[in-house]
Amino acid sequence: MLKSLLIALALGALLAVVPVSGQAQEGYTVIKNGEIPSHVGKGDTFTGTVRREHFFRPTEDAPYGVSLVTFDPGARTYWHTHPLGQRLIVTEGSGLTGTADGKVWEIKAGDVVWCPAGVKHWHGASPTTAMQHLAIHGMKDGKMVDWMEEVTDEQYAGKK
């Protein structure tokens, strides 16, 4: 229920502003389920099993994208930054997020994370529980994310 509400609120607000794909009639757009296929996260950007569902990708008219990302227990992103920052809305389960200064926070369904532009960070599931979040990020100069090195087990555990 919380997941459905959060998705409806986030996507309803964003999609109501600017049409981004599909067939438009008087500015109204419907992106059909399956038009943008889901995919498994690549091994050079994620550790463990991660599935990404892109609801829509940024365009010049609407320079932001939204994805639903599901992490199996222990799965996580590599270190990365975003040129316009990133907002995460945890929809299910529990996870962890960390920054380059060694801080690690537990995050759970209903939590919202804001990572400012250029801040090196990672996020993923807890060691024992899957986690799912909406990821909202902008595009600047054609770029949404700068991927870096893998998060070590020590960094994931908060032991820097």
Short mmCIF file of C-alpha atoms in Angstrom, two decimals, residues 14-159:
data_model
loop_
_atom_site.label_atom_id
_atom_site.label_comp_id
_atom_site.label_asym_id
_atom_site.label_seq_id
_atom_site.Cartn_x
_atom_site.Cartn_y
_atom_site.Cartn_z
CA LEU A 14 6.18 14.46 -12.46
CA LEU A 15 4.17 13.10 -15.38
CA ALA A 16 1.52 15.80 -15.08
CA VAL A 17 4.07 18.49 -15.89
CA VAL A 18 5.57 17.51 -19.25
CA PRO A 19 4.90 14.63 -21.66
CA VAL A 20 8.07 12.62 -22.22
CA SER A 21 7.25 9.79 -24.64
CA GLY A 22 4.51 7.77 -26.26
CA GLN A 23 1.55 9.06 -28.27
CA ALA A 24 0.54 12.60 -27.31
CA GLN A 25 -2.95 14.04 -27.85
CA GLU A 26 -3.19 17.66 -26.77
CA GLY A 27 -0.13 17.21 -24.55
CA TYR A 28 -1.46 14.15 -22.74
CA THR A 29 0.93 11.18 -22.69
CA VAL A 30 0.58 7.56 -21.64
CA ILE A 31 3.68 5.39 -21.35
CA LYS A 32 2.45 1.82 -21.63
CA ASN A 33 3.71 -0.81 -19.23
CA GLY A 34 6.61 -2.60 -20.90
CA GLU A 35 7.49 0.22 -23.34
CA ILE A 36 10.67 0.71 -21.35
CA PRO A 37 11.90 -2.80 -20.47
CA SER A 38 13.29 -3.61 -17.04
CA HIS A 39 16.84 -4.86 -16.79
CA VAL A 40 19.33 -6.31 -14.35
CA GLY A 41 21.95 -3.87 -13.10
CA LYS A 42 25.37 -4.26 -14.70
CA GLY A 43 28.34 -5.73 -12.83
CA ASP A 44 30.39 -2.55 -13.26
CA THR A 45 27.84 -0.40 -11.39
CA PHE A 46 26.23 -2.82 -8.90
CA THR A 47 27.33 -5.55 -6.49
CA GLY A 48 24.81 -8.39 -6.18
CA THR A 49 21.47 -8.75 -7.92
CA VAL A 50 19.69 -5.50 -8.75
CA ARG A 51 16.72 -4.94 -11.08
CA ARG A 52 15.86 -1.52 -12.52
CA GLU A 53 12.50 -0.46 -13.93
CA HIS A 54 12.79 2.90 -15.70
CA PHE A 55 9.45 4.71 -15.67
CA PHE A 56 10.83 7.37 -17.95
CA ARG A 57 14.18 8.78 -18.94
CA PRO A 58 15.24 12.41 -19.06
CA THR A 59 14.70 14.51 -22.18
CA GLU A 60 15.65 18.09 -22.97
CA ASP A 61 12.09 19.22 -22.15
CA ALA A 62 11.90 17.19 -18.93
CA PRO A 63 15.48 16.74 -17.68
CA TYR A 64 14.78 14.19 -14.96
CA GLY A 65 14.16 10.47 -14.76
CA VAL A 66 12.51 8.08 -12.33
CA SER A 67 13.36 4.43 -11.79
CA LEU A 68 12.17 1.76 -9.39
CA VAL A 69 15.22 -0.17 -8.20
CA THR A 70 15.05 -3.51 -6.35
CA PHE A 71 18.09 -4.81 -4.46
CA ASP A 72 18.43 -8.39 -3.20
CA PRO A 73 19.88 -8.72 0.33
CA GLY A 74 23.48 -7.46 0.33
CA ALA A 75 23.21 -5.91 -3.15
CA ARG A 76 24.31 -2.30 -3.58
CA THR A 77 25.45 0.34 -6.02
CA TYR A 78 29.05 1.23 -6.70
CA TRP A 79 30.23 4.63 -5.50
CA HIS A 80 28.73 7.38 -7.65
CA THR A 81 27.72 11.04 -7.86
CA HIS A 82 24.91 12.89 -9.64
CA PRO A 83 25.42 16.28 -11.31
CA LEU A 84 22.01 17.52 -10.06
CA GLY A 85 21.68 15.32 -6.97
CA GLN A 86 19.40 12.37 -6.35
CA ARG A 87 16.31 11.73 -4.27
CA LEU A 88 15.49 8.21 -3.10
CA ILE A 89 12.09 7.18 -1.75
CA VAL A 90 12.31 3.78 -0.03
CA THR A 91 9.16 1.85 -0.92
CA GLU A 92 9.85 -1.60 0.56
CA GLY A 93 12.24 -3.36 2.90
CA SER A 94 15.32 -1.95 4.56
CA GLY A 95 18.65 -0.84 3.25
CA LEU A 96 21.79 1.17 3.80
CA THR A 97 23.27 4.29 2.26
CA GLY A 98 26.72 5.70 2.79
CA THR A 99 28.90 8.68 1.94
CA ALA A 100 32.63 8.98 1.28
CA ASP A 101 33.30 10.24 4.82
CA GLY A 102 32.48 6.73 6.10
CA LYS A 103 29.00 7.43 7.45
CA VAL A 104 26.38 4.72 6.83
CA TRP A 105 22.65 5.16 7.52
CA GLU A 106 19.93 2.55 7.78
CA ILE A 107 16.93 3.36 5.57
CA LYS A 108 13.47 1.76 5.63
CA ALA A 109 10.18 1.88 3.74
CA GLY A 110 8.79 5.42 3.88
CA ASP A 111 12.19 7.11 4.30
CA VAL A 112 13.31 9.76 1.82
CA VAL A 113 17.01 10.37 1.11
CA TRP A 114 18.39 13.52 -0.55
CA CYS A 115 21.93 13.33 -1.89
CA PRO A 116 23.16 16.74 -3.10
CA ALA A 117 24.91 17.25 -6.43
CA GLY A 118 28.46 15.93 -6.52
CA VAL A 119 28.31 14.03 -3.20
CA LYS A 120 30.00 10.63 -3.52
CA HIS A 121 27.64 7.98 -2.16
CA TRP A 122 26.18 4.47 -2.49
CA HIS A 123 22.93 2.74 -1.51
CA GLY A 124 21.50 -0.75 -1.41
CA ALA A 125 19.76 -3.45 0.60
CA SER A 126 20.69 -4.46 4.12
CA PRO A 127 22.72 -7.66 4.48
CA THR A 128 19.60 -9.70 5.32
CA THR A 129 16.64 -7.88 3.77
CA ALA A 130 15.77 -6.81 0.23
CA MET A 131 15.10 -3.13 -0.42
CA GLN A 132 13.28 -1.23 -3.14
CA HIS A 133 13.34 2.50 -3.82
CA LEU A 134 12.29 5.08 -6.34
CA ALA A 135 15.31 6.97 -7.66
CA ILE A 136 14.67 10.47 -8.99
CA HIS A 137 17.57 12.25 -10.64
CA GLY A 138 18.16 15.07 -13.07
CA MET A 139 20.27 15.32 -16.21
CA LYS A 140 22.88 18.02 -16.76
CA ASP A 141 24.84 18.31 -19.99
CA GLY A 142 23.50 14.91 -21.05
CA LYS A 143 24.72 13.16 -17.88
CA MET A 144 22.74 11.73 -14.92
CA VAL A 145 25.38 9.81 -12.99
CA ASP A 146 29.14 9.40 -12.72
CA TRP A 147 29.99 5.82 -11.72
CA MET A 148 33.13 5.10 -9.70
CA GLU A 149 34.71 2.14 -7.90
CA GLU A 150 33.02 -0.76 -6.12
CA VAL A 151 31.96 -0.32 -2.48
CA THR A 152 34.07 -2.70 -0.38
CA ASP A 153 32.55 -5.04 2.20
CA GLU A 154 34.22 -2.93 4.91
CA GLN A 155 32.68 0.30 3.57
CA TYR A 156 29.29 -1.41 3.29
CA ALA A 157 29.60 -2.51 6.94
CA GLY A 158 30.47 1.06 8.01
CA LYS A 159 34.07 0.17 8.86
#
